[in-house]
PDB file of C-alpha atoms in Angstrom:
ATOM      1  CA  MET H   1      -5.399  -2.372   5.851  1.00 80.00           C
ATOM      2  CA  THR H   2      -5.253   1.306   4.910  1.00 83.00           C
ATOM      3  CA  GLU H   3      -2.119   3.086   3.707  1.00 82.00           C
ATOM      4  CA  ALA H   4      -1.869   4.796   7.098  1.00 87.00           C
ATOM      5  CA  GLU H   5      -2.127   1.459   8.925  1.00 90.00           C
ATOM      6  CA  PHE H   6       0.531  -0.012   6.632  1.00 88.00           C
ATOM      7  CA  ILE H   7       2.939   2.877   7.311  1.00 86.00           C
ATOM      8  CA  LYS H   8       2.220   2.699  11.061  1.00 91.00           C
ATOM      9  CA  ALA H   9       3.037  -1.018  10.997  1.00 91.00           C
ATOM     10  CA  ILE H  10       6.323  -0.286   9.157  1.00 88.00           C
ATOM     11  CA  ILE H  11       7.191   2.330  11.808  1.00 88.00           C
ATOM     12  CA  ASP H  12       6.465  -0.248  14.515  1.00 90.00           C
ATOM     13  CA  LEU H  13       8.755  -2.732  12.757  1.00 88.00           C
ATOM     14  CA  TYR H  14      11.578  -0.193  12.750  1.00 85.00           C
ATOM     15  CA  GLN H  15      11.043   0.627  16.420  1.00 86.00           C
ATOM     16  CA  ASN H  16      10.922  -3.048  17.382  1.00 85.00           C
ATOM     17  CA  SER H  17      14.088  -3.759  15.381  1.00 86.00           C
ATOM     18  CA  ARG H  18      15.980  -1.958  18.153  1.00 84.00           C
ATOM     19  CA  LEU H  19      14.776  -4.422  20.780  1.00 85.00           C
ATOM     20  CA  THR H  20      16.475  -7.674  21.670  1.00 85.00           C
ATOM     21  CA  THR H  21      14.555 -10.893  21.274  1.00 81.00           C
ATOM     22  CA  TYR H  22      15.302 -11.788  24.887  1.00 82.00           C
ATOM     23  CA  THR H  23      14.962  -9.092  27.511  1.00 82.00           C
ATOM     24  CA  VAL H  24      17.745  -9.631  30.002  1.00 83.00           C
ATOM     25  CA  ASP H  25      19.472  -6.828  31.912  1.00 84.00           C
ATOM     26  CA  ASN H  26      22.945  -7.600  30.641  1.00 78.00           C
ATOM     27  CA  ILE H  27      21.986  -7.891  26.935  1.00 82.00           C
ATOM     28  CA  GLN H  28      21.862  -4.816  24.733  1.00 80.00           C
ATOM     29  CA  ARG H  29      21.276  -4.724  20.972  1.00 80.00           C
ATOM     30  CA  CYS H  30      23.775  -2.314  19.409  1.00 80.00           C
ATOM     31  CA  LYS H  31      22.679  -2.565  15.795  1.00 81.00           C
ATOM     32  CA  ASN H  32      19.094  -2.664  14.527  1.00 78.00           C
ATOM     33  CA  ARG H  33      17.840  -5.868  12.954  1.00 80.00           C
ATOM     34  CA  THR H  34      16.808  -5.637   9.328  1.00 83.00           C
ATOM     35  CA  VAL H  35      13.100  -5.072   8.826  1.00 84.00           C
ATOM     36  CA  SER H  36      12.923  -6.010   5.153  1.00 86.00           C
ATOM     37  CA  GLY H  37      11.793  -9.604   5.752  1.00 88.00           C
ATOM     38  CA  PHE H  38       9.121  -8.494   8.193  1.00 90.00           C
ATOM     39  CA  SER H  39       8.040  -5.820   5.696  1.00 91.00           C
ATOM     40  CA  GLU H  40       7.630  -8.466   2.990  1.00 93.00           C
ATOM     41  CA  ASP H  41       5.347 -10.388   5.358  1.00 93.00           C
ATOM     42  CA  LEU H  42       3.410  -7.202   6.058  1.00 93.00           C
ATOM     43  CA  LEU H  43       3.069  -6.461   2.333  1.00 93.00           C
ATOM     44  CA  ALA H  44       1.720  -9.987   1.782  1.00 94.00           C
ATOM     45  CA  LEU H  45      -0.784  -9.444   4.592  1.00 93.00           C
ATOM     46  CA  CYS H  46      -1.866  -6.136   3.080  1.00 91.00           C
ATOM     47  CA  ILE H  47      -2.267  -7.694  -0.378  1.00 92.00           C
ATOM     48  CA  SER H  48      -4.260 -10.597   1.065  1.00 92.00           C
ATOM     49  CA  LYS H  49      -6.869  -8.159   2.338  1.00 89.00           C
ATOM     50  CA  TYR H  50      -7.544  -6.985  -1.244  1.00 89.00           C
ATOM     51  CA  THR H  51      -7.271 -10.198  -3.236  1.00 90.00           C
ATOM     52  CA  ASN H  52      -9.418 -13.246  -3.745  1.00 89.00           C
ATOM     53  CA  LYS H  53      -8.872 -15.937  -1.149  1.00 88.00           C
ATOM     54  CA  GLU H  54      -8.287 -18.456  -3.978  1.00 91.00           C
ATOM     55  CA  ASN H  55      -5.084 -16.612  -4.866  1.00 94.00           C
ATOM     56  CA  LYS H  56      -1.877 -17.940  -3.369  1.00 95.00           C
ATOM     57  CA  ILE H  57       0.536 -15.328  -2.038  1.00 96.00           C
ATOM     58  CA  LEU H  58       4.142 -16.485  -1.907  1.00 95.00           C
ATOM     59  CA  ILE H  59       6.851 -14.565  -0.049  1.00 95.00           C
ATOM     60  CA  GLU H  60      10.366 -14.698  -1.528  1.00 94.00           C
ATOM     61  CA  SER H  61       9.599 -17.588  -3.835  1.00 93.00           C
ATOM     62  CA  GLU H  62      12.515 -18.651  -5.969  1.00 95.00           C
ATOM     63  CA  ILE H  63      11.101 -18.875  -9.480  1.00 96.00           C
ATOM     64  CA  SER H  64      13.077 -20.791 -12.107  1.00 96.00           C
ATOM     65  CA  ILE H  65      12.589 -19.568 -15.663  1.00 95.00           C
ATOM     66  CA  LEU H  66      14.051 -19.916 -19.128  1.00 91.00           C
ATOM     67  CA  ILE H  67      14.809 -16.599 -20.850  1.00 90.00           C
ATOM     68  CA  ASP H  68      16.737 -16.326 -24.103  1.00 87.00           C
ATOM     69  CA  ASN H  69      17.548 -20.064 -23.817  1.00 89.00           C
ATOM     70  CA  LYS H  70      19.235 -19.485 -20.442  1.00 93.00           C
ATOM     71  CA  LYS H  71      18.077 -20.821 -17.097  1.00 94.00           C
ATOM     72  CA  LYS H  72      17.579 -18.012 -14.610  1.00 94.00           C
ATOM     73  CA  LYS H  73      16.056 -17.543 -11.205  1.00 95.00           C
ATOM     74  CA  ILE H  74      14.125 -14.574  -9.939  1.00 95.00           C
ATOM     75  CA  CYS H  75      13.046 -14.007  -6.378  1.00 95.00           C
ATOM     76  CA  PRO H  76      10.365 -11.348  -6.079  1.00 95.00           C
ATOM     77  CA  ASP H  77       9.490 -10.272  -2.557  1.00 95.00           C
ATOM     78  CA  VAL H  78       5.890 -11.380  -3.157  1.00 95.00           C
ATOM     79  CA  SER H  79       4.273 -13.281  -6.006  1.00 96.00           C
ATOM     80  CA  ILE H  80       0.592 -13.992  -6.506  1.00 96.00           C
ATOM     81  CA  SER H  81      -0.815 -16.933  -8.399  1.00 96.00           C
ATOM     82  CA  ASN H  82      -4.276 -18.175  -9.159  1.00 95.00           C
ATOM     83  CA  GLY H  83      -3.999 -21.892  -9.621  1.00 94.00           C
ATOM     84  CA  GLN H  84      -0.821 -22.395 -11.626  1.00 96.00           C
ATOM     85  CA  THR H  85      -0.890 -18.924 -13.219  1.00 97.00           C
ATOM     86  CA  ILE H  86       1.352 -16.208 -11.801  1.00 97.00           C
ATOM     87  CA  GLY H  87      -0.338 -12.862 -12.292  1.00 97.00           C
ATOM     88  CA  GLN H  88       1.590 -10.453 -10.102  1.00 97.00           C
ATOM     89  CA  LEU H  89       5.112  -9.945  -8.846  1.00 97.00           C
ATOM     90  CA  TRP H  90       5.881  -7.427  -6.095  1.00 96.00           C
ATOM     91  CA  ASP H  91       9.013  -5.817  -4.659  1.00 94.00           C
ATOM     92  CA  ILE H  92       9.134  -3.588  -1.609  1.00 92.00           C
ATOM     93  CA  LYS H  93      11.819  -0.922  -1.370  1.00 87.00           C
ATOM     94  CA  MET H  94      12.270   0.369   2.151  1.00 83.00           C
ATOM     95  CA  ASP H  95      14.280   3.467   1.255  1.00 78.00           C
ATOM     96  CA  LEU H  96      15.492   4.811  -2.058  1.00 74.00           C
ATOM     97  CA  GLY H  97      18.208   6.802  -0.326  1.00 69.00           C
ATOM     98  CA  ARG H  98      20.430   8.403  -2.937  1.00 67.00           C
ATOM     99  CA  GLN H  99      19.674   5.690  -5.477  1.00 66.00           C
ATOM    100  CA  ARG H 100      17.312   7.552  -7.823  1.00 69.00           C
ATOM    101  CA  GLU H 101      19.090   6.735 -11.107  1.00 76.00           C
ATOM    102  CA  PRO H 102      19.671   3.062 -10.220  1.00 82.00           C
ATOM    103  CA  PHE H 103      16.008   2.858  -9.178  1.00 84.00           C
ATOM    104  CA  ILE H 104      14.862   4.132 -12.580  1.00 86.00           C
ATOM    105  CA  LYS H 105      17.075   1.500 -14.217  1.00 88.00           C
ATOM    106  CA  PHE H 106      15.640  -1.129 -11.832  1.00 88.00           C
ATOM    107  CA  CYS H 107      12.109  -0.187 -12.947  1.00 90.00           C
ATOM    108  CA  ASN H 108      13.057  -0.294 -16.630  1.00 92.00           C
ATOM    109  CA  ASP H 109      14.733  -3.696 -16.153  1.00 92.00           C
ATOM    110  CA  LYS H 110      11.608  -5.062 -14.452  1.00 93.00           C
ATOM    111  CA  SER H 111       9.449  -3.744 -17.273  1.00 94.00           C
ATOM    112  CA  GLU H 112      11.618  -5.580 -19.810  1.00 94.00           C
ATOM    113  CA  LEU H 113      11.530  -8.717 -17.650  1.00 94.00           C
ATOM    114  CA  VAL H 114       7.725  -8.697 -17.519  1.00 95.00           C
ATOM    115  CA  THR H 115       7.597  -8.560 -21.326  1.00 95.00           C
ATOM    116  CA  LYS H 116       9.806 -11.667 -21.496  1.00 95.00           C
ATOM    117  CA  LEU H 117       7.911 -13.515 -18.764  1.00 96.00           C
ATOM    118  CA  LYS H 118       4.363 -13.134 -20.113  1.00 96.00           C
ATOM    119  CA  ASN H 119       3.006 -16.552 -21.179  1.00 96.00           C
ATOM    120  CA  ASN H 120       6.368 -18.120 -20.230  1.00 95.00           C
ATOM    121  CA  SER H 121       6.591 -21.234 -18.056  1.00 96.00           C
ATOM    122  CA  ALA H 122       8.154 -21.295 -14.596  1.00 96.00           C
ATOM    123  CA  LYS H 123       8.883 -23.626 -11.713  1.00 96.00           C
ATOM    124  CA  ILE H 124       8.475 -22.941  -8.023  1.00 95.00           C
ATOM    125  CA  ASN H 125       9.567 -25.780  -5.733  1.00 90.00           C
ATOM    126  CA  ARG H 126       9.258 -28.306  -8.587  1.00 91.00           C
ATOM    127  CA  ASP H 127       5.688 -27.186  -9.344  1.00 94.00           C
ATOM    128  CA  ASP H 128       4.902 -25.983 -12.872  1.00 96.00           C
ATOM    129  CA  PHE H 129       3.499 -22.494 -13.371  1.00 97.00           C
ATOM    130  CA  ILE H 130       2.885 -20.128 -16.245  1.00 97.00           C
ATOM    131  CA  PHE H 131       3.076 -16.353 -16.196  1.00 97.00           C
ATOM    132  CA  SER H 132      -0.142 -14.604 -17.130  1.00 97.00           C
ATOM    133  CA  SER H 133      -0.384 -12.616 -20.354  1.00 97.00           C
ATOM    134  CA  ASN H 134      -1.496  -9.785 -18.031  1.00 97.00           C
ATOM    135  CA  LEU H 135       1.475 -10.158 -15.668  1.00 97.00           C
ATOM    136  CA  THR H 136       2.370  -7.060 -13.645  1.00 96.00           C
ATOM    137  CA  PHE H 137       5.449  -6.192 -11.616  1.00 95.00           C
ATOM    138  CA  ASN H 138       4.499  -3.873  -8.760  1.00 95.00           C
ATOM    139  CA  ILE H 139       6.933  -1.872  -6.680  1.00 92.00           C
ATOM    140  CA  VAL H 140       6.079  -0.460  -3.267  1.00 91.00           C
ATOM    141  CA  VAL H 141       8.376   2.338  -2.107  1.00 87.00           C
ATOM    142  CA  VAL H 142       8.049   2.948   1.622  1.00 85.00           C
ATOM    143  CA  SER H 143      10.343   5.980   1.741  1.00 76.00           C
ATOM    144  CA  ASP H 144      11.928   8.191  -0.885  1.00 63.00           C
ATOM    145  CA  ARG H 145      14.247   9.668   1.722  1.00 58.00           C
ATOM    146  CA  ASN H 146      17.235  11.497   0.236  1.00 47.00           C
ATOM    147  CA  SER H 147      16.044  11.110  -3.357  1.00 38.00           C
ATOM    148  CA  SER H 148      15.286  14.835  -3.496  1.00 40.00           C
ATOM    149  CA  LYS H 149      18.995  15.513  -2.956  1.00 44.00           C
ATOM    150  CA  VAL H 150      19.923  13.678  -6.166  1.00 39.00           C
ATOM    151  CA  LYS H 151      19.989  15.828  -9.263  1.00 37.00           C
TER     152      LYS H 151
END
């Protein structure tokens, strides 16, 4: 899937979010459905085209971890493991809007998190995993709309 195909698919998701699930004359959708969940699925599909088929791609997996002697849970939009080793975490941001400063903080927080997670153990649905020493946290930004208005 090319970048252009990915963006076209996102546009289609937005357009279809206006449609009702059941087409009946007396039903009208007044508010668009959220496309974030569908976009996570699309991101996983896109990633699957570029990764080894042995890798497992999990969408919205709840990962239990121990950081600074505290139990925590993280829920990346997509995580990729090879066997029991988690090598990549992904988040998709549909629109930065006016959130430029919070987004920079979000990125810095994720960078710090990755440092703490490397070689750390984790659980997903009672299964034991370990984070790779080469763990990456990847962020896909679909639109930076309005971010140019923030100074």
